Coordinates of C-alpha atoms and ligand atoms in Angstrom, one line a residue:
M30 CA 79.9 -25.9 0.8
Q31 CA 80.1 -22.1 0.8
E32 CA 79.5 -19.6 -2.0
I33 CA 80.7 -16.1 -2.6
N34 CA 78.7 -13.8 -4.9
L35 CA 80.6 -10.7 -5.7
V36 CA 77.8 -8.2 -5.8
P37 CA 77.4 -5.2 -5.8
K38 CA 79.6 -3.2 -8.2
I39 CA 81.7 -0.8 -6.1
I40 CA 82.4 2.7 -7.4
F41 CA 85.0 4.7 -5.5
G42 CA 87.8 7.2 -6.0
D43 CA 87.7 10.8 -7.2
H44 CA 84.5 12.0 -8.8
A45 CA 82.6 8.8 -7.9
L46 CA 79.3 10.6 -8.0
D47 CA 79.8 11.1 -11.8
Y48 CA 78.5 7.5 -12.1
L49 CA 75.0 8.9 -11.6
K50 CA 75.4 11.1 -14.7
E51 CA 75.1 7.8 -16.8
M52 CA 71.4 7.5 -15.7
V53 CA 69.0 8.6 -18.4
N54 CA 65.2 8.3 -18.7
E55 CA 64.8 6.5 -15.4
R56 CA 62.1 6.9 -12.8
I57 CA 64.2 7.4 -9.7
V58 CA 63.2 7.2 -6.1
I59 CA 65.8 8.5 -3.6
I60 CA 65.4 7.2 -0.1
T61 CA 67.0 9.2 2.7
D62 CA 66.4 11.1 6.0
H63 CA 65.5 14.7 6.7
F64 CA 69.0 15.7 7.8
I65 CA 70.7 14.3 4.7
S66 CA 68.1 15.8 2.4
S67 CA 68.9 19.2 3.8
L68 CA 72.6 19.1 2.9
P69 CA 74.0 21.0 -0.2
N70 CA 75.6 17.8 -1.5
F71 CA 72.1 16.2 -1.6
A72 CA 70.7 19.1 -3.6
E73 CA 73.5 18.7 -6.0
I74 CA 72.9 15.0 -6.5
K75 CA 69.2 15.5 -6.9
E76 CA 69.7 18.3 -9.5
T77 CA 72.2 16.2 -11.5
L78 CA 69.8 13.3 -11.6
A79 CA 66.8 15.5 -12.5
I80 CA 68.4 16.7 -15.7
N81 CA 67.7 13.4 -17.5
N82 CA 65.3 11.5 -15.2
T83 CA 62.2 11.9 -13.1
V84 CA 63.1 12.1 -9.4
T85 CA 61.0 11.5 -6.3
V86 CA 62.4 11.8 -2.8
F87 CA 61.2 9.8 0.2
Q88 CA 62.9 11.5 3.1
D89 CA 61.1 10.2 6.1
V90 CA 63.6 7.6 7.3
V91 CA 64.4 7.8 11.1
P92 CA 67.3 6.2 12.9
D93 CA 66.8 2.4 13.4
P94 CA 64.1 2.4 10.8
P95 CA 60.8 1.0 12.1
I96 CA 58.3 -1.1 10.1
E97 CA 56.2 2.1 9.7
N98 CA 59.0 3.6 7.5
I99 CA 58.9 0.5 5.3
I100 CA 55.1 0.7 4.9
A101 CA 55.2 4.4 4.0
G102 CA 58.1 3.8 1.6
I103 CA 56.2 1.0 -0.2
K104 CA 53.4 3.5 -0.8
T105 CA 55.8 5.9 -2.6
F106 CA 57.2 2.9 -4.5
E107 CA 53.7 1.8 -5.7
E108 CA 52.8 5.4 -6.7
T109 CA 56.0 5.9 -8.7
V110 CA 56.9 2.4 -9.9
P111 CA 60.6 3.2 -10.0
T112 CA 63.2 1.8 -12.3
V113 CA 66.0 3.0 -10.0
I114 CA 66.1 3.2 -6.2
I115 CA 69.0 5.3 -4.7
A116 CA 69.5 5.1 -1.0
I117 CA 71.6 8.0 0.4
G118 CA 72.4 8.1 4.1
G119 CA 73.7 6.1 7.0
G120 CA 72.8 2.5 7.8
S121 CA 69.3 3.6 8.7
A122 CA 68.4 5.1 5.3
I123 CA 70.1 2.2 3.5
D124 CA 68.3 -0.5 5.5
A125 CA 65.0 1.2 5.1
A126 CA 65.6 1.3 1.3
K127 CA 66.5 -2.4 1.4
G128 CA 63.3 -3.2 3.3
I129 CA 61.2 -1.1 1.0
V130 CA 62.6 -2.7 -2.2
Y131 CA 62.4 -6.2 -0.7
F132 CA 58.8 -6.0 0.6
A133 CA 57.5 -3.9 -2.3
C134 CA 58.5 -6.7 -4.6
K135 CA 57.1 -9.3 -2.3
V136 CA 53.6 -7.7 -2.0
N137 CA 53.4 -6.7 -5.7
T138 CA 54.2 -10.0 -7.3
Q139 CA 54.1 -8.4 -10.8
I140 CA 57.2 -6.3 -9.8
D141 CA 60.4 -8.2 -10.3
R142 CA 63.4 -7.3 -8.1
S143 CA 65.6 -7.7 -11.2
S144 CA 63.7 -4.8 -13.0
I145 CA 65.0 -2.3 -10.3
Y146 CA 68.5 -0.9 -10.3
F147 CA 69.4 -0.4 -6.6
V148 CA 72.2 2.0 -5.9
V149 CA 73.5 2.8 -2.4
I150 CA 75.5 5.8 -1.4
P151 CA 76.6 5.7 2.2
T152 CA 77.1 8.9 4.2
T153 CA 78.5 7.3 7.3
S154 CA 81.5 5.0 7.4
G155 CA 80.1 2.3 9.5
T156 CA 77.5 -0.3 8.7
G157 CA 78.9 -1.5 5.4
S158 CA 75.2 -2.0 4.5
E159 CA 76.0 -0.8 0.9
V160 CA 77.5 -4.3 0.2
T161 CA 75.6 -6.5 2.6
D162 CA 72.6 -8.8 2.3
F163 CA 71.5 -7.6 5.8
A164 CA 68.9 -5.1 6.8
V165 CA 67.9 -4.3 10.4
I166 CA 64.3 -3.3 10.8
T167 CA 62.8 -2.3 14.2
D168 CA 59.5 -3.3 15.6
K169 CA 58.9 -0.4 18.0
D170 CA 55.9 -2.0 19.7
K171 CA 57.8 -5.2 20.6
G172 CA 61.1 -3.4 21.2
L173 CA 62.9 -5.7 18.8
K174 CA 65.3 -5.2 16.0
Y175 CA 65.0 -7.9 13.2
P176 CA 68.1 -8.6 11.1
L177 CA 66.7 -9.7 7.7
V178 CA 69.3 -11.7 5.7
E179 CA 68.3 -12.3 2.0
D180 CA 70.2 -12.2 -1.3
D181 CA 67.5 -9.9 -2.7
L182 CA 68.6 -7.2 -0.2
L183 CA 72.0 -6.8 -1.9
P184 CA 72.3 -3.5 -3.8
D185 CA 73.4 -3.5 -7.4
A186 CA 75.9 -0.7 -7.0
A187 CA 77.7 0.8 -4.0
L188 CA 79.0 4.3 -4.5
L189 CA 81.7 5.5 -2.1
E190 CA 82.1 9.3 -2.3
T191 CA 84.5 10.7 0.4
D192 CA 83.0 14.2 0.0
L193 CA 79.8 12.9 1.7
V194 CA 81.6 11.9 4.9
M195 CA 84.0 14.9 5.3
E196 CA 81.5 16.7 7.6
L197 CA 80.6 13.7 9.8
P198 CA 80.4 15.0 13.4
P199 CA 83.0 13.5 15.8
A200 CA 80.5 11.4 17.7
V201 CA 79.0 9.8 14.5
T202 CA 82.6 9.2 13.3
A203 CA 83.5 7.4 16.5
D204 CA 80.2 5.4 16.8
T205 CA 80.2 4.2 13.1
G206 CA 84.0 3.6 13.1
I207 CA 83.7 1.2 16.1
D208 CA 80.8 -0.5 14.2
V209 CA 83.3 -1.2 11.4
L210 CA 85.8 -2.6 13.8
T211 CA 83.2 -4.9 15.4
H212 CA 82.1 -6.2 12.0
A213 CA 85.7 -7.0 11.0
I214 CA 86.5 -8.7 14.4
E215 CA 83.3 -10.7 14.4
A216 CA 83.8 -11.8 10.8
Y217 CA 87.4 -12.8 11.5
V218 CA 86.5 -15.1 14.4
S219 CA 83.2 -16.3 12.9
T220 CA 82.7 -20.1 12.5
N221 CA 82.0 -19.3 8.8
A222 CA 85.3 -17.4 8.3
S223 CA 87.3 -18.3 5.2
P224 CA 90.6 -17.1 3.7
F225 CA 88.4 -14.8 1.5
S226 CA 86.6 -13.1 4.5
D227 CA 89.9 -13.2 6.5
A228 CA 91.7 -11.1 3.9
L229 CA 89.0 -8.4 4.0
A230 CA 88.5 -8.5 7.8
E231 CA 92.2 -8.2 8.4
K232 CA 92.5 -5.2 6.1
A233 CA 89.6 -3.5 7.7
I234 CA 91.0 -4.0 11.2
R235 CA 94.3 -2.4 10.2
L236 CA 92.6 0.5 8.5
V237 CA 90.4 1.2 11.5
F238 CA 93.3 1.3 14.1
E239 CA 95.4 3.4 11.7
N240 CA 92.7 5.9 10.6
L241 CA 89.8 6.1 13.0
P242 CA 91.7 8.2 15.7
K243 CA 92.9 10.6 12.9
A244 CA 89.4 10.9 11.3
Y245 CA 87.9 11.6 14.8
A246 CA 90.6 14.1 15.9
A247 CA 91.1 15.9 12.6
G248 CA 87.5 16.0 11.3
K249 CA 87.5 17.5 7.8
K250 CA 91.2 18.3 7.8
D251 CA 92.3 14.7 7.1
R252 CA 90.7 13.6 3.9
A253 CA 93.0 10.6 3.5
A254 CA 91.8 9.2 6.9
R255 CA 88.2 9.8 6.0
E256 CA 88.6 8.1 2.7
K257 CA 90.3 5.1 4.3
M258 CA 87.6 4.8 7.0
H259 CA 84.9 4.9 4.2
Q260 CA 86.7 2.1 2.4
A261 CA 87.3 0.1 5.6
S262 CA 83.5 0.2 6.3
T263 CA 82.8 -1.3 2.9
I264 CA 85.6 -3.9 3.2
A265 CA 84.3 -4.9 6.7
G266 CA 80.8 -5.2 5.2
L267 CA 82.1 -7.5 2.5
A268 CA 83.9 -9.6 5.2
F269 CA 80.7 -10.1 7.3
T270 CA 78.5 -10.7 4.3
M271 CA 80.8 -13.7 3.6
A272 CA 81.4 -14.8 7.2
S273 CA 78.4 -13.3 9.2
L274 CA 78.8 -11.9 12.7
G275 CA 78.5 -13.1 16.3
I276 CA 76.9 -12.3 19.7
N277 CA 78.4 -8.8 19.9
H278 CA 75.8 -7.9 17.2
S279 CA 73.1 -10.3 18.6
L280 CA 73.3 -8.5 21.9
A281 CA 73.6 -5.0 20.2
H282 CA 70.4 -5.7 18.2
A283 CA 68.5 -6.7 21.4
I284 CA 69.8 -3.8 23.5
G285 CA 69.2 -1.3 20.7
G286 CA 65.6 -2.5 20.3
T287 CA 65.0 -2.1 24.0
F288 CA 66.9 1.0 25.0
H289 CA 67.2 2.8 21.6
L290 CA 70.9 3.5 21.9
V291 CA 73.3 4.2 19.0
H292 CA 74.3 0.9 17.4
G293 CA 78.1 1.4 17.1
R294 CA 78.2 2.7 20.7
I295 CA 76.5 -0.4 22.0
N296 CA 79.0 -2.6 20.1
G297 CA 81.9 -0.7 21.6
V298 CA 80.7 -1.3 25.2
L299 CA 80.3 -5.0 24.5
L300 CA 83.5 -5.8 22.6
K301 CA 85.9 -6.4 25.5
N302 CA 83.7 -8.8 27.4
V303 CA 82.5 -10.7 24.3
I304 CA 86.1 -11.2 23.3
L305 CA 87.1 -12.4 26.7
Y306 CA 84.1 -14.7 26.9
N307 CA 84.6 -16.2 23.4
A308 CA 88.3 -16.9 24.2
G309 CA 87.3 -18.6 27.5
L310 CA 89.1 -15.9 29.6
I311 CA 86.2 -15.0 31.8
D312 CA 85.3 -18.4 33.1
S313 CA 88.6 -20.2 32.4
Q314 CA 86.8 -22.4 29.9
R315 CA 89.1 -24.5 27.7
C316 CA 87.5 -26.4 24.8
P317 CA 88.1 -26.6 21.0
E318 CA 85.7 -23.6 20.5
T319 CA 87.5 -21.3 23.0
D320 CA 91.0 -22.5 21.8
R321 CA 90.1 -21.6 18.3
A322 CA 88.8 -18.2 19.3
L323 CA 91.8 -17.5 21.5
K324 CA 94.1 -18.2 18.5
R325 CA 92.0 -16.1 16.1
Y326 CA 91.9 -13.1 18.5
S327 CA 95.6 -13.4 19.2
E328 CA 96.1 -13.1 15.4
I329 CA 94.1 -9.9 15.5
A330 CA 96.3 -8.7 18.3
Q331 CA 99.3 -9.3 16.1
M332 CA 97.7 -7.4 13.3
I333 CA 97.6 -4.3 15.5
G334 CA 101.2 -4.6 16.6
V335 CA 101.0 -6.7 19.8
T336 CA 104.0 -9.0 20.3
V337 CA 102.4 -12.4 20.9
K338 CA 104.3 -14.1 23.8
N339 CA 101.3 -16.3 24.6
P340 CA 97.7 -16.2 23.2
Q341 CA 96.1 -15.3 26.6
F342 CA 98.4 -12.3 27.0
A343 CA 97.8 -11.2 23.4
V344 CA 94.0 -11.3 23.8
Q345 CA 94.2 -9.3 27.0
Q346 CA 96.4 -6.8 25.2
L347 CA 93.9 -6.7 22.3
T348 CA 91.0 -5.8 24.7
Q349 CA 93.2 -3.2 26.4
N350 CA 94.0 -1.6 23.0
I351 CA 90.3 -1.6 22.2
Q352 CA 89.5 0.1 25.5
R353 CA 92.2 2.7 24.9
L354 CA 90.7 3.4 21.4
L355 CA 87.2 3.9 23.0
K356 CA 88.8 6.3 25.5
Q357 CA 90.5 8.2 22.7
L358 CA 87.2 8.4 20.9
E359 CA 85.5 9.6 24.1
M360 CA 83.0 6.7 24.0
P361 CA 81.4 5.0 27.0
Q362 CA 82.8 1.7 28.2
T363 CA 79.7 0.6 30.2
F364 CA 75.9 0.8 29.8
S365 CA 75.6 2.7 33.1
E366 CA 77.4 5.5 31.4
F367 CA 74.5 5.9 29.0
G368 CA 72.4 6.8 32.0
I369 CA 70.2 3.7 31.9
D370 CA 68.6 3.1 35.3
A371 CA 70.1 0.0 37.1
S372 CA 66.8 -1.6 38.0
Q373 CA 65.4 -1.0 34.5
Y374 CA 68.5 -2.7 33.0
A375 CA 68.3 -5.6 35.4
E376 CA 64.6 -6.1 34.6
A377 CA 65.2 -6.1 30.8
T378 CA 68.2 -8.5 31.0
A379 CA 66.3 -11.8 30.6
A380 CA 64.3 -10.6 27.6
I381 CA 67.5 -9.1 26.0
A382 CA 69.4 -12.4 26.5
Q383 CA 66.5 -14.4 25.0
A384 CA 66.3 -12.1 21.9
A385 CA 70.1 -12.3 21.5
L386 CA 70.1 -16.1 21.7
K387 CA 67.6 -16.2 18.8
D388 CA 69.3 -13.5 16.7
R389 CA 70.5 -14.4 13.2
C390 CA 74.1 -13.6 14.2
T391 CA 74.4 -16.0 17.1
P392 CA 74.9 -19.3 15.1
T393 CA 78.2 -18.1 13.7
N394 CA 79.6 -16.9 17.1
P395 CA 82.9 -18.8 17.8
R396 CA 81.5 -20.1 21.1
K397 CA 77.9 -21.4 21.5
P398 CA 76.4 -19.3 24.3
N399 CA 73.5 -20.3 26.6
I400 CA 71.1 -18.0 28.1
S401 CA 73.0 -17.6 31.4
D402 CA 76.3 -16.8 29.5
L403 CA 74.4 -13.9 27.7
E404 CA 72.9 -12.7 31.0
M405 CA 76.4 -12.8 32.6
L406 CA 77.8 -10.6 29.7
L407 CA 74.9 -8.1 30.2
K408 CA 75.7 -7.9 33.9
R409 CA 79.4 -7.4 33.3
T410 CA 78.8 -4.6 30.8
Y411 CA 76.4 -2.5 32.9
Ligands
NAD12 N1 72.6 -3.6 7.1 C1 73.6 -3.8 7.8 O1 74.5 -4.6 7.3 C2 73.9 -3.2 9.1 C3 75.1 -3.4 9.8 C4 75.2 -2.7 11.0 C5 74.2 -1.8 11.5 N2 73.1 -1.7 10.7 C6 72.0 -0.7 11.2 O2 72.3 0.6 10.7 C7 71.8 1.6 11.6 C8 72.8 2.5 12.0 O3 73.4 3.2 10.9 P1 74.5 4.3 11.1 O4 75.4 4.0 12.2 O5 75.1 4.6 9.7 O6 73.6 5.6 11.6 P2 72.3 6.3 11.0 O7 72.0 6.0 9.6 O8 71.2 5.9 12.0 O9 72.7 7.8 11.1 C9 73.0 8.3 12.4 C10 72.8 9.9 12.3 O10 73.9 10.4 11.5 C11 73.3 11.3 10.6 N3 74.2 11.3 9.4 C12 74.3 10.4 8.4 N4 75.2 10.8 7.6 C13 75.7 12.0 8.0 C14 76.7 12.9 7.5 N5 77.4 12.6 6.4 N6 77.0 14.0 8.2 C15 76.3 14.3 9.3 N7 75.4 13.5 9.9 C16 75.1 12.3 9.2 C17 71.9 10.8 10.3 O11 71.1 11.8 9.8 C18 71.5 10.3 11.7 O12 71.0 11.3 12.4 C19 71.2 0.8 12.7 O13 69.8 0.6 12.5 C20 71.9 -0.6 12.7 O14 71.1 -1.6 13.3 C21 72.9 -2.3 9.6
ZN13 ZN1 77.0 -3.2 13.1

């Protein structure tokens, strides 16, 4: 049995931020990072909210939010006892807010999660975190990224405002856009995929291939491409909330925890080899798992315009199209291009593979990997 809960409410289209004007007499805590809090758009949002509410800003979130961010945020939470939490930022600010709300309610048993209205306003088009029950928190000491998966992490409202992503720098546009593609592909081939998640994943994949190169090349000149990428990000988030992800993300979490590289960039490097492995095309493995994956990936190839003569050829074409897209976006295709030292990488391989095997995303990967499969993938992607 599977269940789909259609939360949160999604607000999008022109003047989406007007939704915030409906808030009156609330104690609001905005959770964000220093960069976002310095933007004119942020000042405008804060001023609008401050007309009818009390507003406190917690702006200390750093990329890949560590446990320390959550602890500091809980302190602000306890001092203000908010009725509304608003996360504004990329996946890092959103995940930090999710962690703060979740753990603040856990440690203060008198505060009930249902008494807090949790609004998320993404400023990157990537993680889909505004609609997911995921949050990724980093333990810096252990070099690990923990994906939390809990219903209580789901925001109540996701607000998509294109204005906030118009100025995204090209590199962030590329990295976060490839994260969207990875979410949609992994959701589509997941062992938990359903016609509901398929519909969303398929749309997100089409939107990324049509709009990411335009959003990257045209920057703020192509509002339509920016808007579509922002929607694709949320759509892919909905798809993977329903279907979950796979080892591309398991490995990305472990690699990100070890080498502190940008999440979407890691995903991009891994995609080709993870697809070929899942489809049994690296080790000529034929079994029901790889046959199903081969079929699902060839359907994705068809979505992006590949004529499917045979599934093997289609999947090879899919990976070539992905590599071409990475090149267009000037993204690395191997980990050596990040400047990671070869011996440091080799030394870390066993621990990364172990962490990836235990990751929350591994059970829904289309093919069940063992430790040497993951180590092989890490070697091939260096
Ligand atoms: N919760 C989930 O479902 C989920 C899914 C995938 C990834 N993640 C996590 O999300 C994090 C990555 O999030 P991200 O890719 O959005 O990046 P991010 O939030 O770390 O932001 C990257 C950089 O872009 C800047 N930035 C954000 N918005 C901007 C804007 N509009 N203009 C200019 N700069 C802007 C930020 O200040 C930051 O310096 C990772 O920790 C990853 O593990 C979470
Ligand atoms: Zn991701």
